[in-house]
XYZ file of C-alpha atoms in Angstrom:
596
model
C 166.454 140.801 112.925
C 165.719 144.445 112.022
C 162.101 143.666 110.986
C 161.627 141.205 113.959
C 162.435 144.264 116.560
C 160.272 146.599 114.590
C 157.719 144.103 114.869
C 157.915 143.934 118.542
C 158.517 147.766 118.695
C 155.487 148.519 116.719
C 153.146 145.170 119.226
C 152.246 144.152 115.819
C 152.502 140.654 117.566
C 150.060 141.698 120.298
C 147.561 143.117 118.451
C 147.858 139.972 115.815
C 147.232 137.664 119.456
C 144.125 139.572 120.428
C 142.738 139.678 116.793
C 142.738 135.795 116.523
C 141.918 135.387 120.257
C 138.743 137.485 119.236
C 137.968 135.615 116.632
C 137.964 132.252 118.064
C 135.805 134.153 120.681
C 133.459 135.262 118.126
C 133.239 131.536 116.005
C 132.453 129.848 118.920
C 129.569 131.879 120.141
C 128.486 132.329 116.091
C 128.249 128.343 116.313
C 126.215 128.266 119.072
C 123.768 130.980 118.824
C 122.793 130.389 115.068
C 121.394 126.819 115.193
C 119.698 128.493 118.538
C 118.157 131.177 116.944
C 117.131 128.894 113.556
C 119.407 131.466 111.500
C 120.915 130.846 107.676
C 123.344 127.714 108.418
C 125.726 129.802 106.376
C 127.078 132.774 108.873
C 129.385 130.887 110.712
C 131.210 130.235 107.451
C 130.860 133.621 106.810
C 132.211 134.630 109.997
C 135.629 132.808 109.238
C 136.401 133.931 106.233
C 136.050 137.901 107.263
C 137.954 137.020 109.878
C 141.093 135.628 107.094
C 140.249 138.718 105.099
C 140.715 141.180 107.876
C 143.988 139.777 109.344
C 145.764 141.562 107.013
C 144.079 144.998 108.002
C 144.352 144.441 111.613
C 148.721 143.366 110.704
C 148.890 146.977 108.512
C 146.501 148.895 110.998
C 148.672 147.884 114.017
C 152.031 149.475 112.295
C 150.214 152.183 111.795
C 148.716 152.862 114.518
C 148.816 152.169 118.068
C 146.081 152.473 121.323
C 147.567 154.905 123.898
C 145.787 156.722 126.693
C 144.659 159.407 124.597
C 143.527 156.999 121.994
C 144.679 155.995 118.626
C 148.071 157.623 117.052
C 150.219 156.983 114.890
C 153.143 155.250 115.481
C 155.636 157.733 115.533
C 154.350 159.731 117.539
C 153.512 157.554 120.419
C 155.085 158.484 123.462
C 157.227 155.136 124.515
C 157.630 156.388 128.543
C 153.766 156.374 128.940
C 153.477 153.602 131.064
C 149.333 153.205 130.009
C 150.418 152.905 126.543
C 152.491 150.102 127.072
C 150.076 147.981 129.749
C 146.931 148.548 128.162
C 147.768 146.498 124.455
C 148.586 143.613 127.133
C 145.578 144.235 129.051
C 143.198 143.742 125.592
C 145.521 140.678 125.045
C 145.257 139.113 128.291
C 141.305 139.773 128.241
C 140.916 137.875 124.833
C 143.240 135.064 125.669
C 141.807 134.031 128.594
C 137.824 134.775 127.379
C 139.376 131.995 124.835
C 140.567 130.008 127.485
C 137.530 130.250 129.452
C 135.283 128.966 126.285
C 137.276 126.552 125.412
C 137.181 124.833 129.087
C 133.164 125.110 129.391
C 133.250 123.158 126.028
C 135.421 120.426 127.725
C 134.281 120.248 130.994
C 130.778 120.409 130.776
C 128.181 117.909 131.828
C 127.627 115.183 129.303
C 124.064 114.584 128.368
C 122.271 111.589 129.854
C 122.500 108.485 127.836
C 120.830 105.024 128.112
C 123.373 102.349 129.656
C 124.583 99.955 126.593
C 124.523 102.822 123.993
C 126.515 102.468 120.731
C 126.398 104.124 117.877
C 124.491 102.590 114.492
C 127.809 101.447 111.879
C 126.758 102.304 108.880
C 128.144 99.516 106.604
C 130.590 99.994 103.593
C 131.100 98.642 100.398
C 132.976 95.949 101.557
C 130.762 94.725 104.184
C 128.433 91.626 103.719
C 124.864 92.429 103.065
C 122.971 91.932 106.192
C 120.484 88.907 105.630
C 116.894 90.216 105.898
C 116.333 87.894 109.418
C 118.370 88.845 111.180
C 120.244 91.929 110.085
C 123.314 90.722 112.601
C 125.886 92.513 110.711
C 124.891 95.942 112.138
C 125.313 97.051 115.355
C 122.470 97.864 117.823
C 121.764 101.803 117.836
C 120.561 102.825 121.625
C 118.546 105.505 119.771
C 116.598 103.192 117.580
C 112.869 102.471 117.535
C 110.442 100.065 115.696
C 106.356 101.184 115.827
C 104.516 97.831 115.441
C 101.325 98.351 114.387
C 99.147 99.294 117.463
C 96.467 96.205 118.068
C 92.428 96.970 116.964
C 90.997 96.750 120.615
C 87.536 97.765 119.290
C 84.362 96.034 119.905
C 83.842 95.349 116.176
C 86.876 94.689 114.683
C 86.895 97.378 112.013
C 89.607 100.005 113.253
C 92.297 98.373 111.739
C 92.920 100.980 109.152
C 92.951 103.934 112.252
C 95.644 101.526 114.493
C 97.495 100.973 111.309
C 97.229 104.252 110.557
C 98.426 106.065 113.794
C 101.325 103.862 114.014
C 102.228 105.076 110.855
C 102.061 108.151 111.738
C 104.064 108.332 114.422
C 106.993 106.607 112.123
C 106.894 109.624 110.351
C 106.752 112.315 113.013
C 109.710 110.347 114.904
C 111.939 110.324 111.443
C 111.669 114.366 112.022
C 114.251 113.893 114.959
C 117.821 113.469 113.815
C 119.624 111.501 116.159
C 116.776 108.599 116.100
C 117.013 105.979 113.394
C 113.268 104.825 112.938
C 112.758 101.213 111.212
C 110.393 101.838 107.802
C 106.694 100.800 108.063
C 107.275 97.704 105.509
C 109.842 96.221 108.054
C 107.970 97.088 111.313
C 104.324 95.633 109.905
C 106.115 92.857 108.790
C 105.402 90.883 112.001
C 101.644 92.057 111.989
C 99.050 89.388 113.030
C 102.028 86.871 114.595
C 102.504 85.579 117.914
C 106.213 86.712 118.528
C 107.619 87.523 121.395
C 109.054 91.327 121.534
C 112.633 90.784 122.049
C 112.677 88.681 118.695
C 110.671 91.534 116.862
C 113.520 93.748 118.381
C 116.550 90.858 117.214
C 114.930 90.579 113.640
C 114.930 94.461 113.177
C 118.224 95.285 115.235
C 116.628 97.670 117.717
C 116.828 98.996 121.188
C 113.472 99.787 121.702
C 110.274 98.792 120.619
C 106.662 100.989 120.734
C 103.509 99.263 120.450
C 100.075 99.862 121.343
C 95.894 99.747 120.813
C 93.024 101.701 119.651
C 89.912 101.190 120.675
C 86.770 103.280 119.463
C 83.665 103.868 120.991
C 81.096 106.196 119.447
C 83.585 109.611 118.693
C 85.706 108.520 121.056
C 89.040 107.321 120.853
C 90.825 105.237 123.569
C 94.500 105.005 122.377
C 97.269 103.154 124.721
C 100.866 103.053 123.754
C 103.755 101.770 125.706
C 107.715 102.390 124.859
C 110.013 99.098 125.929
C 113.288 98.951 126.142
C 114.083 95.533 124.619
C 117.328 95.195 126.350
C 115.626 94.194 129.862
C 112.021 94.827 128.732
C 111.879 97.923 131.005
C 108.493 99.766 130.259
C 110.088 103.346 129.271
C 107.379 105.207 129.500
C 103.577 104.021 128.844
C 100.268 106.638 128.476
C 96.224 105.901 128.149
C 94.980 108.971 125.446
C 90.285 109.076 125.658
C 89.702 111.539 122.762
C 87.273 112.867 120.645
C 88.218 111.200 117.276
C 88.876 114.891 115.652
C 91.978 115.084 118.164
C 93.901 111.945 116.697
C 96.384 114.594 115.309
C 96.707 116.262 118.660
C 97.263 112.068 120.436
C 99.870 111.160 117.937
C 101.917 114.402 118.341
C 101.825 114.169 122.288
C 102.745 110.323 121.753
C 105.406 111.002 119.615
C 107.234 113.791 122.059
C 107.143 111.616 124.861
C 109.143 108.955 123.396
C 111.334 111.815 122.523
C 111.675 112.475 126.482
C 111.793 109.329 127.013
C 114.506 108.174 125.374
C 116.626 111.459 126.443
C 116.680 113.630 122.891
C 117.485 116.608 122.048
C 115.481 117.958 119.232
C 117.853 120.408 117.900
C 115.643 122.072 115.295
C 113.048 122.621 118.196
C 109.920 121.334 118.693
C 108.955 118.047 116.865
C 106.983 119.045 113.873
C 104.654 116.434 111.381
C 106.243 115.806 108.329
C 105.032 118.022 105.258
C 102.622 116.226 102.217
C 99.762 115.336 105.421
C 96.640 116.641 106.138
C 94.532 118.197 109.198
C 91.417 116.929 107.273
C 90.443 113.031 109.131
C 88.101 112.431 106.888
C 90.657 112.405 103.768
C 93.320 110.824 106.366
C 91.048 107.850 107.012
C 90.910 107.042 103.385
C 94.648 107.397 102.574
C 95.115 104.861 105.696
C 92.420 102.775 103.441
C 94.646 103.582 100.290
C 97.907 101.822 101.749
C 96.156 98.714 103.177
C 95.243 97.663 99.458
C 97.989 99.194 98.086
C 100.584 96.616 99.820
C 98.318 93.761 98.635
C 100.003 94.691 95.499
C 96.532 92.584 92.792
C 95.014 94.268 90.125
C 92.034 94.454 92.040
C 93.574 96.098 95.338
C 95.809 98.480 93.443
C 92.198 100.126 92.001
C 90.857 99.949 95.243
C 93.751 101.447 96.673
C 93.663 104.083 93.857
C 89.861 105.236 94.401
C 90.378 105.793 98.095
C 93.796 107.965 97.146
C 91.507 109.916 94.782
C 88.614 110.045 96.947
C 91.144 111.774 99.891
C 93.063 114.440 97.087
C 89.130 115.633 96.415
C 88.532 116.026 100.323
C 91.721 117.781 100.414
C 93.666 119.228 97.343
C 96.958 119.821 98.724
C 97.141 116.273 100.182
C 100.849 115.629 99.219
C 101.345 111.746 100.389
C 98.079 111.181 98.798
C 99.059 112.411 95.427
C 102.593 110.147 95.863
C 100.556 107.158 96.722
C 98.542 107.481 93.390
C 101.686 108.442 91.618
C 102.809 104.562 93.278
C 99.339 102.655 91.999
C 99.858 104.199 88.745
C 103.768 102.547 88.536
C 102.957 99.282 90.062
C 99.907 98.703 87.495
C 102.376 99.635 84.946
C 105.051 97.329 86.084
C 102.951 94.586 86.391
C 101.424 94.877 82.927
C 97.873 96.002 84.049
C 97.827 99.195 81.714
C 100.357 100.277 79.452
C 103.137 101.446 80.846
C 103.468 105.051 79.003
C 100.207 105.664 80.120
C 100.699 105.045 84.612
C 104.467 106.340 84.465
C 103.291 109.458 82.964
C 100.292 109.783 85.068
C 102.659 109.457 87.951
C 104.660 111.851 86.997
C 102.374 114.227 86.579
C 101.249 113.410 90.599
C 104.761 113.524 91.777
C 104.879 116.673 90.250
C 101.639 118.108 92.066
C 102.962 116.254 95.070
C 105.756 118.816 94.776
C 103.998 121.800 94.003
C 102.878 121.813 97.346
C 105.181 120.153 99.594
C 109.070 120.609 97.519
C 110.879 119.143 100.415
C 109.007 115.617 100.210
C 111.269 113.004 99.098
C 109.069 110.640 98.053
C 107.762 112.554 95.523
C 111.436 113.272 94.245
C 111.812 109.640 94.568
C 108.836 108.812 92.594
C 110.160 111.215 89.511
C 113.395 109.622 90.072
C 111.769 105.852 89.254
C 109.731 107.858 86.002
C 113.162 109.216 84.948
C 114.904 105.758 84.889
C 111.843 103.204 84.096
C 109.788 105.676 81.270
C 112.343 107.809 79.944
C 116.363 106.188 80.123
C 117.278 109.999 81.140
C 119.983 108.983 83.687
C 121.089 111.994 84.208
C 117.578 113.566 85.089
C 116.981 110.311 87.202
C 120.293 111.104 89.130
C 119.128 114.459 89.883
C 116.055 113.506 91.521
C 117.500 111.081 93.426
C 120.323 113.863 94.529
C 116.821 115.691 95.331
C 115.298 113.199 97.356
C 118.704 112.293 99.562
C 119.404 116.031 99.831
C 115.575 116.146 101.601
C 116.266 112.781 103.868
C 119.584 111.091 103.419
C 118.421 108.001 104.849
C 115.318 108.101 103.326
C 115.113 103.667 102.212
C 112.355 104.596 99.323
C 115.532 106.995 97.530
C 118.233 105.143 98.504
C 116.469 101.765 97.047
C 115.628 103.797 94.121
C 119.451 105.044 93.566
C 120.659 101.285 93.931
C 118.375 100.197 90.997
C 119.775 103.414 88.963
C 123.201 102.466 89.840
C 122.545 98.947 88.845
C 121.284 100.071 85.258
C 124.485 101.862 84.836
C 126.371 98.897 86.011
C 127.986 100.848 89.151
C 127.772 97.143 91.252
C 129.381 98.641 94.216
C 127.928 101.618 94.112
C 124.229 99.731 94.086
C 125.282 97.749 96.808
C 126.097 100.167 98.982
C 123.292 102.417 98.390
C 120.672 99.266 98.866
C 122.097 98.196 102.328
C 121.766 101.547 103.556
C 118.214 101.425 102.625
C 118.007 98.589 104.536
C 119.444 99.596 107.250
C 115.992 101.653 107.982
C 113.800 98.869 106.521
C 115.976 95.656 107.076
C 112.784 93.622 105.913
C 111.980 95.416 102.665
C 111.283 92.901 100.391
C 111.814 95.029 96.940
C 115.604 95.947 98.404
C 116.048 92.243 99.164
C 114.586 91.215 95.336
C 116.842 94.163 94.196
C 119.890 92.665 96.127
C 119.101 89.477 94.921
C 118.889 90.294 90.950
C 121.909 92.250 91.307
C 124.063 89.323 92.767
C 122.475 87.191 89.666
C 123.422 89.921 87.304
C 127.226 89.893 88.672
C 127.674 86.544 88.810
C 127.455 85.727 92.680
C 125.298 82.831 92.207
C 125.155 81.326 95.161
C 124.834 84.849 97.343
C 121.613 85.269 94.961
C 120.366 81.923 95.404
C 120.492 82.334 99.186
C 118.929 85.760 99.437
C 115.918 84.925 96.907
C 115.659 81.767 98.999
C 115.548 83.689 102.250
C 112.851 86.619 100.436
C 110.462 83.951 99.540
C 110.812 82.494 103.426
C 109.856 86.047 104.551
C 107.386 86.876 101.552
C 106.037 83.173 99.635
C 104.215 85.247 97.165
C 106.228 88.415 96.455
C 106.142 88.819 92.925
C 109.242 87.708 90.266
C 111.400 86.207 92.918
C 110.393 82.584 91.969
C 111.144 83.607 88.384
C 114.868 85.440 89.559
C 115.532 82.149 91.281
C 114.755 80.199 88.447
C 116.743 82.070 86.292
C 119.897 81.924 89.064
C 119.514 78.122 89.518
C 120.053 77.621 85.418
C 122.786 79.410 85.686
C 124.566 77.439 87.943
C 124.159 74.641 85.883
C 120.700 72.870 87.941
C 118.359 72.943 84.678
C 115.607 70.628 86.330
C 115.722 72.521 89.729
C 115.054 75.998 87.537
C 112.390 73.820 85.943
C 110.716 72.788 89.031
C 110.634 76.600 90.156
C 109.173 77.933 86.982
C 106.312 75.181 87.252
C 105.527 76.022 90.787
C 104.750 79.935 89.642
C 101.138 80.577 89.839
C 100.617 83.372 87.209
C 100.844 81.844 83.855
C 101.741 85.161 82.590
C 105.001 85.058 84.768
C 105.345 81.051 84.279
C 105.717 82.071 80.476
C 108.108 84.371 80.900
C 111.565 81.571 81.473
C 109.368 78.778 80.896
C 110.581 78.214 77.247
C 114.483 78.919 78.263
C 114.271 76.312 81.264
C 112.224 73.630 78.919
C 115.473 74.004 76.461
C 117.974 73.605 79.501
C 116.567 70.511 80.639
C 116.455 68.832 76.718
C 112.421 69.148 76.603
C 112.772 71.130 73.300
C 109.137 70.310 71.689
C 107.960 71.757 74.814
C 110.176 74.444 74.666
C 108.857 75.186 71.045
C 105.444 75.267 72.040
C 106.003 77.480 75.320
C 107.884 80.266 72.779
C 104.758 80.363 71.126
C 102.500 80.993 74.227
C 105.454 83.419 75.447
C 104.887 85.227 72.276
C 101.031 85.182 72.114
C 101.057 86.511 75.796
C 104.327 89.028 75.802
C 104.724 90.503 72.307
C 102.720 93.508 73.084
C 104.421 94.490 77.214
C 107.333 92.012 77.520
C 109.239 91.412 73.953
C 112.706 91.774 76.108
C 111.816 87.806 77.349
C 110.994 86.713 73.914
C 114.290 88.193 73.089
C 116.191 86.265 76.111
C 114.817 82.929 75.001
C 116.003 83.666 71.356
C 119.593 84.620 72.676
C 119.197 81.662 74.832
C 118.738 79.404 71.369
C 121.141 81.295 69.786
C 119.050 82.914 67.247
C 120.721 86.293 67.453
C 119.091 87.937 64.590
C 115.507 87.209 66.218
C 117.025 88.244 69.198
C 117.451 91.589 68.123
C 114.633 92.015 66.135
C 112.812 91.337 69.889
C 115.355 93.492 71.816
C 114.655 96.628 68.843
C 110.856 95.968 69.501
C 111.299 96.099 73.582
C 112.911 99.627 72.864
C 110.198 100.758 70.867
C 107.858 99.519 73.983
C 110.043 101.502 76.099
C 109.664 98.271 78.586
C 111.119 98.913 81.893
C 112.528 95.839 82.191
C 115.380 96.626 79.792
C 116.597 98.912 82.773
C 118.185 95.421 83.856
C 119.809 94.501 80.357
C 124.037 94.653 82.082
C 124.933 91.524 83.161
C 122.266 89.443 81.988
C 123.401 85.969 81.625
C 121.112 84.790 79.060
C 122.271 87.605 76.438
C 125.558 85.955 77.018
C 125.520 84.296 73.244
C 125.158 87.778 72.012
C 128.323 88.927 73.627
C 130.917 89.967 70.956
C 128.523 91.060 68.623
C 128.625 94.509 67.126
C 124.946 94.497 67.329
C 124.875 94.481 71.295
C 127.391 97.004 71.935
C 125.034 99.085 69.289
C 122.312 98.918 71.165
C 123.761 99.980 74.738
C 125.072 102.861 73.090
C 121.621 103.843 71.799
C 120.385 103.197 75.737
C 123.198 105.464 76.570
C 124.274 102.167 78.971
C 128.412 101.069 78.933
C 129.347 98.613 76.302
C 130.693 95.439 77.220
């Protein structure tokens, strides 16, 4: 009781009041005037811890020493009947209190920004969620601060702007994924609906949106004559709409002024300031024009369009050198040729990485280009850990970012982290709900875990919204065997166009349904056509047979190849013979993949 009276005696208790009153004071303003003033993010941190450290000063400093009307003294030799000694302590006190006070009621009480009627917030979905279907993603709710950019209609006399509407649609996607409270649908699910006759509020259902911008372009001579229009797909109220007549050197200057009005439009605050284009572009049209020629091809995903999609990337990184999306769009031809067997695949991953690391040079917060290294990492090298890190990289950049987050699914899947994969792939498509490589991803990961019939109907669903995407008619076939419906696989791997992707289950499905003469011969063409870029599906059909040692003579060979494909070796149901052999557990290990 001795203490607590000295305490008192000593207004160790006052001055202890006003010191965290003043420090509340002096948080609360820190937190408001550094994002204001685009300082370090880290001062307000800062802030609170010297304010910890120096409690313990201000404690000792007030026994000490006390504030009296002819300033500090020590406490012993303060004169107690001095009646300013005693009020003005109380005074400071009071004053920081009710600054505090004060503060703290503006931050209640003040006006609440204007928001649309009917706004909710996006739910981002958890592990245990279903996967939203790709049409329609019903499973997440409607964000009032989400917008799809169709691709703006070719009003011009010829018909040969396609590439410039495309383009500045584009665009604008990636000047409005600058701004942090708007969730922007991804270019492969917003074109998805290019060239059909559907109404708007079933665009806006399909890609679970509350507002929907579409437009034209029409050129004349140099002149541009660009009209967009922002809908609100609840009641189809025109938001805001705008005619642009430009010279075509000003498209840059049209898509920025486009882009900030649907920013005022739709009531948000951009709290890093002004809306700014995302780094990796150019100011140069000419080399613009020919990237927006670049991605038209590149999406047709043939041999042939994947070189023309590669010379007009090239032709745009020699107009300008520090192109950055250009360089990641050749890093992109370079994988897909190698995927798809069109070069050898040492030779396009390491040409891409070598682009993704340009890319990078010049622009190090593009996520792509981490992305890109990220797909080298796990398809070229098996360096997980390096793979990981890029992908930490790219999210880091843009956390919702569907190129990375599809990316870190198919790592996670490689390692066998299911839940993990699932997660991070319907996050992705939460931003692209229609990407059809997330939906094939989804799809071969359901096969791989045994969900059969969630597979089935997925692949089913992706080759509704996509007939001819590649390896889903094989993925099906290989998810209808397992289920026991032999002929049905059959009938799927007949149907496949490419013979080079025919042969790859063709022998396994020719077994299953008791055609084994067939089957014999269709190993052979598998072998003539495969042995050099795809010895991992002669090695399935001999673990299908149950010829383990030729299976592993084939699997041993894939290695060598350093074939992507064994990326999706856990969980494969036709290496189920091999299970419980040493040999198998012996060759994760040397993948650096878990044993089963």
């Amino acid at each position: 009781m001795s203490l607590l009276t000295e305490l008192k005696r000593r207004n160790v208790f006052r001055v202890s009041a006003a010191y965290l009153a003043l420090c509340w004071v002096v948080t609360q303003v820190s937190g408001t005037v550094v994002p204001a003033l685009h300082l370090p993010e880290s001062i307000p941190a800062v802030v609170i811890w010297l304010s910890i450290i120096g409690f313990p000063f201000v404690v000792g400093f007030s026994w000490i020493f006390e504030l009296t009307s002819e300033g500090l003294k020590r406490e012993s030799d303060v004169d107690r009947s001095d009646p300013v000694t005693t009020r003005r302590l109380d005074t400071i006190v009071i004053a920081m209190l009710g600054l505090a006070i004060l503060i703290a009621a503006v931050q209640i009480f003040r006006p609440v920004p204007f928001e649309p009627e009917s706004a909710s917030s996006v739910t981002e979905p958890d592990a245990t969620s279903p996967i939203p279907s790709p049409s329609p993603v019903s499973a997440i709710a409607i964000d009032d601060k989400s917008i799809a950019v169709l691709p703006f209609a070719d009003m011009s006399q010829a018909k040969d702007q396609e590439y410039m509407s495309d383009g500045i649609a584009e665009e604008l996607m990636n000047l409005l994924t600058r701004v942090p409270d708007l969730k922007v649908i991804a270019r492969t699910s917003s074109f998805a609906f290019k060239g059909q006759n559907i109404e708007i509020a079933e665009i806006a259902k399909r890609l679970n949106v509350a507002h929907v911008l579409e437009g034209s372009v029409r050129k004349s001579g140099n002149t541009l004559r660009i009209t967009a229009q922002l809908i609100r797909t609840a009641d189809s109220t025109h938001l805001w709409s705008e005619t642009y007549d430009r010279p075509l050197d000003d498209i840059f200057m049209v898509q920025d002024e486009i882009a900030g009005a649907i920013v005022q439009a739709l009531q948000i605050r951009l709290a890093g300031g002004e809306l700014n284009r995302r780094k990796g572009g150019t100011q140069n049209l000419d080399a613009y024009q020919l990237y927006l020629r670049s991605w038209r091809h590149y999406y047709q995903n043939t041999q042939t369009s994947l070189k023309t999609a590669q010379e007009y990337a090239e032709q745009a990184t020699k107009l300008d050198l520090d192109y950055g999306n250009a360089l990641v769009l050749l890093a992109s031809c370079a994988i897909a040729e190698a995927d798809n067997g069109w070069i050898d695949p040492a030779e396009g991953y390491l040409r891409a990485r070598k682009l993704a690391h340009r890319a990078l040079e010049i622009s190090p917060d593009l996520a792509e280009a981490h992305a890109v290294l990220q797909y080298v990492y796990l398809g070229l090298d098996w360096d997980w850990s390096a793979a990981e890190a890029q992908g930490r990289l790219a999210l880091a950049i843009d956390s919702t970012n569907p190129l990375a987050l599809n990316i870190a699914g198919k790592l996670s899947a490689t390692l066998g982290q299911w839940e993990k994969a699932e997660r991070e792939f319907r996050l992705s498509l939460v931003r692209d709900p229609l990407s059809t490589f997330v939906i094939w991803n989804i799809g071969d990961m359901y096969y791989r875990t045994d969900r059969l019939e969630e597979a089935e109907s997925i692949l089913r669903e992706l080759l509704e919204l996509e007939p001819d995407f590649g390896w889903t008619q094989t993925t099906l076939a290989k998810t209808l065997l397992a289920q026991g419906k032999s002929e049905e696989a059959l009938q799927m791997v007949q149907e496949i166009a490419d013979t080079g992707e025919n042969l790859v289950f063709l022998p396994i499905v020719l077994l299953a349904a008791g055609r084994e003469d067939e089957a014999a011969e269709a190993l052979k063409a598998q072998i003539a056509h495969w042995s050099d870029r795809g010895a991992y599906f002669v090695a399935l059909t001999y673990a299908y047979r149950g010829e383990k040692d030729l299976a592993f003579e084939w699997l041993d060979r894939s290695y060598l190849q350093r074939e992507q494909v064994l990326t999706e070796i856990l969980g494969e149901p036709l290496l189920d013979n091999l299970d419980g052999d040493p040999r198998f557990n012996e060759f994760l290990r040397k993948m650096k993949l878990p044993t089963q």
